[in-house]
Amino acid sequence: MTNLVVHDLHKRFGGLQVLKGVEFEINGAELIGLIGPNGAGKTTLTNILDGAIKPNSGTVYLNGVRIDQLAPYQVAKVGLGRTFQVTRSFRRMTVLENLYVPAMALDRGYSKARIAEKAMEILEFLTIDHLRNEYAQALSGGQQKLLELGRLLMHDPEVIILDEPFAGVHPSLMEIIYNYINRVNESGKAIILISHQMDSIFTLCKRLLVLNGGVLIADGPPDEVKRDPTVIEAYLGTDEDEDMHHDAQASQA
Amino acid sequence: MNKKNIPQMAGAALIAAFAIFPFVYSANDYPYIMHILITGFFYAILASSWSMLAGYAGQFSFGHMGFMGIGAYTTALFSHYLYLTPVPTNLCTEFPIGDMYLIILDPIGITSSTLTQDCLRQALDIWDGSVQVTPMPVWLGIALGTMMGGIFGLLIGLLVLPLRAAYLALFTLGFSEILRATVSAEIAVTRGQAGIELPYLFDNGITLFGHQFDKTDKLPPYFAMFFLLLACLGILTWLAKSKFGLFVRALREDEDAAAALGVNTVRYKVLVFVITSMMAAAAGAMMAHYIRIISPNNLIILQMSLVVAMAVIGGVEHFVAAALGAILLEYMLEYLRNSFEIGPIVVDMTTWRLVVFGILLMLTLRFSPKGLLVPMIDYFKRGHVRKETMAKRNAENTP
Amino acid sequence: MEFPVFFWAALGWMMFWGVLGSIATRYVYLHKDLDTSSTRLLGSMMGAATGPIGLVPLWIKTPEITTRLIIFATLGTLGVFMTAFALADPGNLCVTNGSFVASQISNGVIIGIIYGFMALGLTLIFSILGVVSFAHGEFYMIGGMVTYFMTTVLFPEVTPIVGIAAACILTFMLGALFERLFLTPMYDGRVDRPVEYGILITFGLAFTLQYFVQATVGANPVKAKRFFDFPRLRLPSAEDPWLIKTSRGNMELFETISISNPRFTAAVMCILVFIALMYFLRHTWTGKALRAVSQDRQAAAIAGINPDRMNMLAFALGSMIAALAGAMLVQAFSWLPQVGAIPALRSFVIVVLGGLGSIPGAFLGGIIVGLVEAAGTGCIPDPQKAASYIPAYGMIVLTLTLLLRPTGLLGRKFASGTHGKF
Ligand SMILES: Nc1ncnc2c1ncn2[C@@H]1O[C@H](COP(=O)(O)OP(=O)(O)O)[C@@H](O)[C@H]1O
Ligand SMILES: [Mg+2]
């Protein structure tokens, strides 16, 4: 069973203390929402879990392996994958080649034909199979996000962190991403979903983590967290609708 | 016939044409044309390996000519300073190897106030023709040069790991300038601006196709350089088609994303430096034996500019196009050398042709950034993609 | 003479502790949950200067890293290095002859001001366009060439100001034209990789300009005549001039420091133009707009500034600054079409050392590089070698900067981005 243990993470950039003792644990195929105001340290936390930056102190164990001092590619091999807040497809490689990169890098001993087959299956699921030989830069922003999610399916890690997957995505693609998240979760993977879209978070997640100013101020089922006074004060505000309205504007900008 | 295969077939035809050219061509300017082609192959190796480094892996290094120089100077110094003799000289630094002695000459530079002859010449005077001195084999020098290129490629590759874009370009340019400065300054060893002379590529001549070729004949070096080019292109093609090519392109596009997906970016970045540096060094070593002199002038920025221009005009992201561009442009450069007259004004083209070249480079970058040859190749190879996409899209829209 | 082993041993010792200090200090600070942004620099300097004597207390006490502490350690390193040099080569001019050292230092500072001025152009271009112009050296060369032809060949009677002005106008227009024709596709996503495009296209321009000049004027070295003569001065008195003594081409201060006229006038000119430029940047609308664009392109565009126009202005102005540096130095050095390569490389070094985008950084970096080159050319025993190695001095500075303080001395921090990790 998947087991991610984050213990007492501290991170600072120059004089700025961004994470102050973040601590949580994931057991099994949980679907967890990670929310918090801009600058709370969500992306920084993702970067630390993924190995892109090193924490000043604290540890991260994934299935018993300590990953906080590993390089990103080693973390990927241990079984943690992430998407980026700003979409980062390999723009001048074809859609299929984009999917082949993780499959070849992790080298699970599958044949070329098997990899190609799986890639096609994923593209069909994400409804971008007709674009398979196009360069990724020819895809729309939303399609590139789907492509990034597809890469993650090829990577097939135990823990997936999605950094704001709904930002700037057309409503018609939202459903595909919903299906994606549910399907991946049902296949036994743990997912950490970072988003500002409260309705999505509340529909999808069974557990919420709230980060504020580098401190994890709440951890529990959505209904409970919603009523937590510190969370309301720090983030949700009194009027939830207003907040969502604000976020929609922010993601358009 | 499948349109997709046209570029492959054109390539095969071209290889065949270059392979039989020396046998069918027989005009008066035969040595001259052969020389241009050999030089063209040399630049083709440099341009295609640079396009792997810059175009494929996105490492815009301006130190490529430096690696070429490392290969050339390694073999030059090797053949210049090391000899084998059956008896000790008792003058030089020497080590017994089997029943021979490995002699290391003392560096006396071009002119030395205390010595007019190096230690081996002094010994030869004493022996007075009674002892046979064996120079080092040329192929060993070339192999050493290639290895040395790889070692420096590794060092530079590690040094520039955290650098991107402009920083990388500056640092590598600086590296090649330091190399040039060192070679110019250490006159005692490298003979500075005067340059070091090297033995012929085939110093004792060679028998090919039942025909005895003299060491000055152009055909053996032609095929040596041609096969080196084919070998390099073969290796590059193989690399590009394997996961190496996939990974270096991924790290060119986005290093962090590639790393997050499990690509060991450090290893591939260093590896691409090592491989391309070895190719440049091999080309440099072989070329040095062909033109038989290497001097710091081969390391000036102009040379690097030529390689960059050739690769860009051919197509920087396609090493075969870069190689072809190099051969074509080398020919063009030679062709443009002929000065001409407009009325009373004599236009000396030796420098103007470089201006033409520079303008061509800028115009290509501006109006056809993929190069002049790649769009043609793409037309055949990728023409079907758009059609496919459109067909699918139309089919979906009209259920 | 040969350096004794002693010198290399001392250097090896310093390097060992420097490397160890830079790695271990960072590790220690990281694990005590402290700010690590300057640990590399401080650790290496402390290690090189004092070895374990300074490092161990540093690791135990882990004080807050202040600028003063860094400067202290750096000066210590310099002191140890110079002591080792002096002990190794006691007969060297740099050790025995105080007036030689004073002359080298003041000439280093003077030439450093000119270097810094030239680098300023590069920094200006970079901070507005995000491009490192590889043609910077060629604009420098053209500035010198035009000035040479105007002042020495065509109009030797007219004041040299006219020649300098002509060089400025020409290069300004050339820069603007090039920017319009070739750099505009970078701004709107018409090229796939704008940064690489910028490198290659300016590289192509450099190549074209260099050989265009060579084709038109030839490859023989030329040298402009002195622009201005010094007035004859004897201070405090004609008999006993211990303060200042000038001849037409040279100036002597305190009877020890000797400064040649061309370099002096060049530095003064650069400072004057720099003051004018600062006035322009801080007190005119266009200058303020330029600075606004360099800080936040989008915000500036919203405020009604046309960033496109600023791109053109910045490239033209930056190129003109390089040309002006060339115009001033053509009276000091002999001039060739290839003369731009080393100054261009040097400008890059200075800009990285000072911090990309920082104007005071460019001057500070220029002076440091000027001093390093003066020390290198003056103190290395074999003068011919010392001169040949000029490009290497800058590269050593560059390598150290990139390893120890990648943001440069006064640079803004580029947390990420297309120009490098820094
Ligand atoms: N590389 C960095 N250097 C300096 N500060 C950074 C860096 N990355 C993030 N920060 C700062 O850390 C804080 C948290 O950022 P981030 O993790 O991106 O927040 P979130 O994703 O929750 O909006 C912000 O104040 C940001 O400015
Ligand atoms: Mg974020």
mmCIF file of N, CA and C in Angstrom, chain A residues 50 72-74 76-77 80-82 84 87-94 97-98 100-107 112 129-135 138 143 151-152 155, chain B residues 55 164 241-243 245-247 249-267 317 370 378 382 384-390 392-393 396:
data_model
loop_
_atom_site.group_PDB
_atom_site.id
_atom_site.type_symbol
_atom_site.label_atom_id
_atom_site.label_comp_id
_atom_site.label_asym_id
_atom_site.label_seq_id
_atom_site.Cartn_x
_atom_site.Cartn_y
_atom_site.Cartn_z
ATOM 1 N N ASP A 50 9.006 16.441 -4.954
ATOM 2 C CA ASP A 50 9.436 15.933 -6.253
ATOM 3 C C ASP A 50 10.964 15.938 -6.386
ATOM 4 N N PRO A 72 15.353 14.721 -8.784
ATOM 5 C CA PRO A 72 13.993 14.501 -9.277
ATOM 6 C C PRO A 72 13.830 13.191 -10.048
ATOM 7 N N TYR A 73 14.841 12.853 -10.879
ATOM 8 C CA TYR A 73 14.633 11.646 -11.675
ATOM 9 C C TYR A 73 14.619 10.398 -10.808
ATOM 10 N N GLN A 74 15.348 10.460 -9.673
ATOM 11 C CA GLN A 74 15.320 9.311 -8.762
ATOM 12 C C GLN A 74 13.980 9.229 -8.031
ATOM 13 N N ALA A 76 11.238 10.226 -9.244
ATOM 14 C CA ALA A 76 10.292 9.712 -10.235
ATOM 15 C C ALA A 76 10.355 8.194 -10.267
ATOM 16 N N LYS A 77 11.560 7.660 -10.130
ATOM 17 C CA LYS A 77 11.691 6.204 -10.185
ATOM 18 C C LYS A 77 11.111 5.544 -8.936
ATOM 19 N N LEU A 80 6.941 8.954 -7.570
ATOM 20 C CA LEU A 80 6.151 10.156 -7.354
ATOM 21 C C LEU A 80 6.175 10.990 -8.633
ATOM 22 N N GLY A 81 5.008 11.383 -9.083
ATOM 23 C CA GLY A 81 4.928 12.194 -10.299
ATOM 24 C C GLY A 81 4.142 13.450 -10.032
ATOM 25 N N ARG A 82 4.402 14.475 -10.857
ATOM 26 C CA ARG A 82 3.682 15.731 -10.635
ATOM 27 C C ARG A 82 3.455 16.434 -11.970
ATOM 28 N N PHE A 84 2.945 20.511 -13.560
ATOM 29 C CA PHE A 84 3.432 21.834 -13.188
ATOM 30 C C PHE A 84 2.298 22.850 -13.246
ATOM 31 N N THR A 87 1.860 24.926 -17.578
ATOM 32 C CA THR A 87 1.985 23.711 -18.379
ATOM 33 C C THR A 87 3.362 23.609 -19.007
ATOM 34 N N ARG A 88 3.951 22.442 -18.895
ATOM 35 C CA ARG A 88 5.294 22.276 -19.434
ATOM 36 C C ARG A 88 5.353 21.030 -20.291
ATOM 37 N N SER A 89 4.762 21.136 -21.478
ATOM 38 C CA SER A 89 4.900 20.028 -22.419
ATOM 39 C C SER A 89 6.209 20.214 -23.180
ATOM 40 N N PHE A 90 6.690 19.147 -23.795
ATOM 41 C CA PHE A 90 7.870 19.271 -24.647
ATOM 42 C C PHE A 90 7.385 19.793 -25.985
ATOM 43 N N ARG A 91 7.475 21.079 -26.164
ATOM 44 C CA ARG A 91 6.711 21.749 -27.208
ATOM 45 C C ARG A 91 7.079 21.313 -28.618
ATOM 46 N N ARG A 92 8.348 21.060 -28.848
ATOM 47 C CA ARG A 92 8.708 20.701 -30.214
ATOM 48 C C ARG A 92 9.009 19.218 -30.360
ATOM 49 N N MET A 93 8.229 18.445 -29.634
ATOM 50 C CA MET A 93 8.239 17.003 -29.856
ATOM 51 C C MET A 93 6.794 16.605 -30.113
ATOM 52 N N THR A 94 6.613 15.532 -30.834
ATOM 53 C CA THR A 94 5.232 15.170 -31.151
ATOM 54 C C THR A 94 4.536 14.683 -29.888
ATOM 55 N N GLU A 97 5.738 11.344 -28.859
ATOM 56 C CA GLU A 97 7.082 11.397 -28.259
ATOM 57 C C GLU A 97 7.020 11.915 -26.831
ATOM 58 N N ASN A 98 6.134 12.876 -26.593
ATOM 59 C CA ASN A 98 5.940 13.375 -25.236
ATOM 60 C C ASN A 98 5.610 12.231 -24.287
ATOM 61 N N TYR A 100 6.325 9.061 -24.809
ATOM 62 C CA TYR A 100 7.374 8.045 -24.752
ATOM 63 C C TYR A 100 8.452 8.403 -23.727
ATOM 64 N N VAL A 101 8.656 9.708 -23.487
ATOM 65 C CA VAL A 101 9.761 10.102 -22.598
ATOM 66 C C VAL A 101 9.691 9.395 -21.239
ATOM 67 N N PRO A 102 8.572 9.500 -20.495
ATOM 68 C CA PRO A 102 8.571 8.804 -19.203
ATOM 69 C C PRO A 102 8.625 7.288 -19.358
ATOM 70 N N ALA A 103 7.987 6.771 -20.404
ATOM 71 C CA ALA A 103 7.979 5.318 -20.570
ATOM 72 C C ALA A 103 9.399 4.790 -20.766
ATOM 73 N N MET A 104 10.187 5.508 -21.571
ATOM 74 C CA MET A 104 11.565 5.078 -21.820
ATOM 75 C C MET A 104 12.450 5.363 -20.606
ATOM 76 N N ALA A 105 12.210 6.503 -19.957
ATOM 77 C CA ALA A 105 13.081 6.891 -18.852
ATOM 78 C C ALA A 105 12.953 5.919 -17.686
ATOM 79 N N LEU A 106 11.737 5.464 -17.431
ATOM 80 C CA LEU A 106 11.564 4.598 -16.264
ATOM 81 C C LEU A 106 11.844 3.153 -16.618
ATOM 82 N N ASP A 107 11.835 2.849 -17.891
ATOM 83 C CA ASP A 107 12.321 1.574 -18.403
ATOM 84 C C ASP A 107 11.843 0.385 -17.583
ATOM 85 N N LYS A 112 8.553 -1.979 -27.244
ATOM 86 C CA LYS A 112 8.159 -0.736 -27.934
ATOM 87 C C LYS A 112 6.691 -0.772 -28.316
ATOM 88 N N ASP A 129 -6.177 11.766 -29.456
ATOM 89 C CA ASP A 129 -5.452 10.776 -30.249
ATOM 90 C C ASP A 129 -5.249 11.211 -31.690
ATOM 91 N N HIS A 130 -6.164 12.047 -32.219
ATOM 92 C CA HIS A 130 -5.977 12.481 -33.606
ATOM 93 C C HIS A 130 -4.778 13.409 -33.753
ATOM 94 N N LEU A 131 -4.274 13.913 -32.647
ATOM 95 C CA LEU A 131 -3.146 14.854 -32.706
ATOM 96 C C LEU A 131 -1.819 14.159 -32.451
ATOM 97 N N ARG A 132 -1.798 12.844 -32.478
ATOM 98 C CA ARG A 132 -0.630 12.122 -31.972
ATOM 99 C C ARG A 132 0.671 12.494 -32.654
ATOM 100 N N ASN A 133 0.622 12.819 -33.952
ATOM 101 C CA ASN A 133 1.866 13.145 -34.642
ATOM 102 C C ASN A 133 2.123 14.644 -34.766
ATOM 103 N N GLU A 134 1.231 15.444 -34.180
ATOM 104 C CA GLU A 134 1.468 16.888 -34.188
ATOM 105 C C GLU A 134 2.509 17.239 -33.133
ATOM 106 N N TYR A 135 3.210 18.355 -33.361
ATOM 107 C CA TYR A 135 4.070 18.855 -32.307
ATOM 108 C C TYR A 135 3.198 19.395 -31.188
ATOM 109 N N ALA A 138 1.530 22.755 -31.271
ATOM 110 C CA ALA A 138 0.355 23.005 -32.102
ATOM 111 C C ALA A 138 -0.937 22.795 -31.311
ATOM 112 N N GLN A 143 -5.433 21.371 -24.278
ATOM 113 C CA GLN A 143 -4.951 20.087 -24.789
ATOM 114 C C GLN A 143 -3.553 19.781 -24.270
ATOM 115 N N ARG A 151 1.158 12.140 -19.949
ATOM 116 C CA ARG A 151 2.541 11.763 -19.637
ATOM 117 C C ARG A 151 2.617 11.108 -18.272
ATOM 118 N N LEU A 152 1.820 11.656 -17.353
ATOM 119 C CA LEU A 152 1.833 11.125 -16.001
ATOM 120 C C LEU A 152 1.270 9.707 -15.964
ATOM 121 N N HIS A 155 3.954 7.516 -16.989
ATOM 122 C CA HIS A 155 4.906 7.439 -15.883
ATOM 123 C C HIS A 155 4.374 6.468 -14.821
ATOM 124 N N GLY B 55 21.211 21.849 -31.629
ATOM 125 C CA GLY B 55 19.859 21.701 -32.138
ATOM 126 C C GLY B 55 19.072 20.641 -31.392
ATOM 127 N N ARG B 164 22.691 27.890 -18.562
ATOM 128 C CA ARG B 164 21.768 27.788 -19.686
ATOM 129 C C ARG B 164 21.979 28.951 -20.640
ATOM 130 N N LYS B 241 17.661 8.183 -32.925
ATOM 131 C CA LYS B 241 16.514 7.281 -32.976
ATOM 132 C C LYS B 241 16.327 6.519 -31.667
ATOM 133 N N SER B 242 17.393 6.419 -30.881
ATOM 134 C CA SER B 242 17.269 5.676 -29.630
ATOM 135 C C SER B 242 16.730 6.609 -28.552
ATOM 136 N N LYS B 243 16.668 6.098 -27.329
ATOM 137 C CA LYS B 243 16.099 6.929 -26.268
ATOM 138 C C LYS B 243 16.994 8.122 -25.950
ATOM 139 N N GLY B 245 18.204 10.232 -28.084
ATOM 140 C CA GLY B 245 17.657 11.361 -28.837
ATOM 141 C C GLY B 245 16.396 11.903 -28.204
ATOM 142 N N LEU B 246 15.546 10.997 -27.757
ATOM 143 C CA LEU B 246 14.297 11.394 -27.113
ATOM 144 C C LEU B 246 14.585 12.221 -25.858
ATOM 145 N N PHE B 247 15.536 11.735 -25.064
ATOM 146 C CA PHE B 247 15.814 12.406 -23.790
ATOM 147 C C PHE B 247 16.493 13.755 -23.988
ATOM 148 N N ARG B 249 16.252 15.701 -26.480
ATOM 149 C CA ARG B 249 15.283 16.687 -26.964
ATOM 150 C C ARG B 249 14.343 17.104 -25.841
ATOM 151 N N ALA B 250 13.984 16.156 -24.995
ATOM 152 C CA ALA B 250 13.110 16.495 -23.867
ATOM 153 C C ALA B 250 13.801 17.486 -22.946
ATOM 154 N N LEU B 251 15.096 17.286 -22.708
ATOM 155 C CA LEU B 251 15.747 18.222 -21.790
ATOM 156 C C LEU B 251 16.024 19.561 -22.447
ATOM 157 N N ARG B 252 16.125 19.554 -23.786
ATOM 158 C CA ARG B 252 16.188 20.831 -24.494
ATOM 159 C C ARG B 252 14.895 21.603 -24.287
ATOM 160 N N GLU B 253 13.766 20.918 -24.394
ATOM 161 C CA GLU B 253 12.483 21.604 -24.294
ATOM 162 C C GLU B 253 12.192 22.040 -22.867
ATOM 163 N N ASP B 254 12.455 21.170 -21.909
ATOM 164 C CA ASP B 254 12.152 21.511 -20.532
ATOM 165 C C ASP B 254 12.882 20.561 -19.594
ATOM 166 N N GLU B 255 13.983 21.074 -19.051
ATOM 167 C CA GLU B 255 14.824 20.220 -18.224
ATOM 168 C C GLU B 255 14.095 19.732 -16.973
ATOM 169 N N ASP B 256 13.361 20.627 -16.324
ATOM 170 C CA ASP B 256 12.707 20.240 -15.073
ATOM 171 C C ASP B 256 11.634 19.193 -15.320
ATOM 172 N N ALA B 257 10.866 19.397 -16.386
ATOM 173 C CA ALA B 257 9.808 18.443 -16.668
ATOM 174 C C ALA B 257 10.405 17.079 -17.013
ATOM 175 N N ALA B 258 11.479 17.084 -17.781
ATOM 176 C CA ALA B 258 12.118 15.818 -18.136
ATOM 177 C C ALA B 258 12.601 15.109 -16.879
ATOM 178 N N ALA B 259 13.214 15.877 -15.971
ATOM 179 C CA ALA B 259 13.710 15.261 -14.737
ATOM 180 C C ALA B 259 12.554 14.704 -13.917
ATOM 181 N N ALA B 260 11.447 15.445 -13.867
ATOM 182 C CA ALA B 260 10.307 14.993 -13.081
ATOM 183 C C ALA B 260 9.721 13.700 -13.647
ATOM 184 N N LEU B 261 9.961 13.460 -14.932
ATOM 185 C CA LEU B 261 9.438 12.234 -15.541
ATOM 186 C C LEU B 261 10.465 11.109 -15.513
ATOM 187 N N GLY B 262 11.572 11.312 -14.838
ATOM 188 C CA GLY B 262 12.507 10.209 -14.653
ATOM 189 C C GLY B 262 13.734 10.241 -15.533
ATOM 190 N N VAL B 263 13.933 11.336 -16.294
ATOM 191 C CA VAL B 263 15.122 11.404 -17.143
ATOM 192 C C VAL B 263 16.306 11.913 -16.321
ATOM 193 N N ASN B 264 17.391 11.182 -16.343
ATOM 194 C CA ASN B 264 18.600 11.618 -15.644
ATOM 195 C C ASN B 264 19.264 12.708 -16.476
ATOM 196 N N THR B 265 18.808 13.947 -16.270
ATOM 197 C CA THR B 265 19.221 15.032 -17.153
ATOM 198 C C THR B 265 20.722 15.283 -17.093
ATOM 199 N N VAL B 266 21.293 15.131 -15.901
ATOM 200 C CA VAL B 266 22.725 15.377 -15.753
ATOM 201 C C VAL B 266 23.514 14.429 -16.653
ATOM 202 N N ARG B 267 23.166 13.161 -16.588
ATOM 203 C CA ARG B 267 23.906 12.181 -17.373
ATOM 204 C C ARG B 267 23.806 12.492 -18.869
ATOM 205 N N GLU B 317 18.527 21.767 -36.485
ATOM 206 C CA GLU B 317 17.929 20.677 -35.716
ATOM 207 C C GLU B 317 17.938 19.367 -36.467
ATOM 208 N N LYS B 370 14.374 27.226 -39.548
ATOM 209 C CA LYS B 370 14.699 25.805 -39.531
ATOM 210 C C LYS B 370 15.816 25.463 -40.505
ATOM 211 N N ASP B 378 11.117 18.060 -44.363
ATOM 212 C CA ASP B 378 9.853 18.002 -43.633
ATOM 213 C C ASP B 378 8.667 17.837 -44.568
ATOM 214 N N ARG B 382 6.809 14.946 -43.090
ATOM 215 C CA ARG B 382 5.720 15.281 -42.178
ATOM 216 C C ARG B 382 4.491 15.817 -42.885
ATOM 217 N N HIS B 384 2.175 14.371 -44.317
ATOM 218 C CA HIS B 384 0.948 13.620 -44.086
ATOM 219 C C HIS B 384 0.296 13.953 -42.743
ATOM 220 N N VAL B 385 1.091 14.487 -41.810
ATOM 221 C CA VAL B 385 0.570 14.662 -40.457
ATOM 222 C C VAL B 385 -0.615 15.616 -40.432
ATOM 223 N N ARG B 386 -0.403 16.791 -41.054
ATOM 224 C CA ARG B 386 -1.456 17.794 -41.039
ATOM 225 C C ARG B 386 -2.715 17.248 -41.707
ATOM 226 N N LYS B 387 -2.494 16.579 -42.826
ATOM 227 C CA LYS B 387 -3.640 16.022 -43.553
ATOM 228 C C LYS B 387 -4.426 15.085 -42.644
ATOM 229 N N GLU B 388 -3.669 14.247 -41.929
ATOM 230 C CA GLU B 388 -4.302 13.282 -41.033
ATOM 231 C C GLU B 388 -5.143 13.986 -39.980
ATOM 232 N N THR B 389 -4.509 14.998 -39.353
ATOM 233 C CA THR B 389 -5.204 15.727 -38.299
ATOM 234 C C THR B 389 -6.484 16.344 -38.844
ATOM 235 N N MET B 390 -6.352 16.991 -39.987
ATOM 236 C CA MET B 390 -7.509 17.673 -40.557
ATOM 237 C C MET B 390 -8.607 16.670 -40.904
ATOM 238 N N LYS B 392 -9.231 13.788 -39.608
ATOM 239 C CA LYS B 392 -9.860 13.295 -38.394
ATOM 240 C C LYS B 392 -10.815 14.332 -37.832
ATOM 241 N N ARG B 393 -10.340 15.583 -37.864
ATOM 242 C CA ARG B 393 -11.138 16.658 -37.296
ATOM 243 C C ARG B 393 -12.434 16.817 -38.089
ATOM 244 N N GLU B 396 -14.856 14.087 -37.378
ATOM 245 C CA GLU B 396 -15.537 14.246 -36.092
ATOM 246 C C GLU B 396 -16.631 15.290 -36.167
#
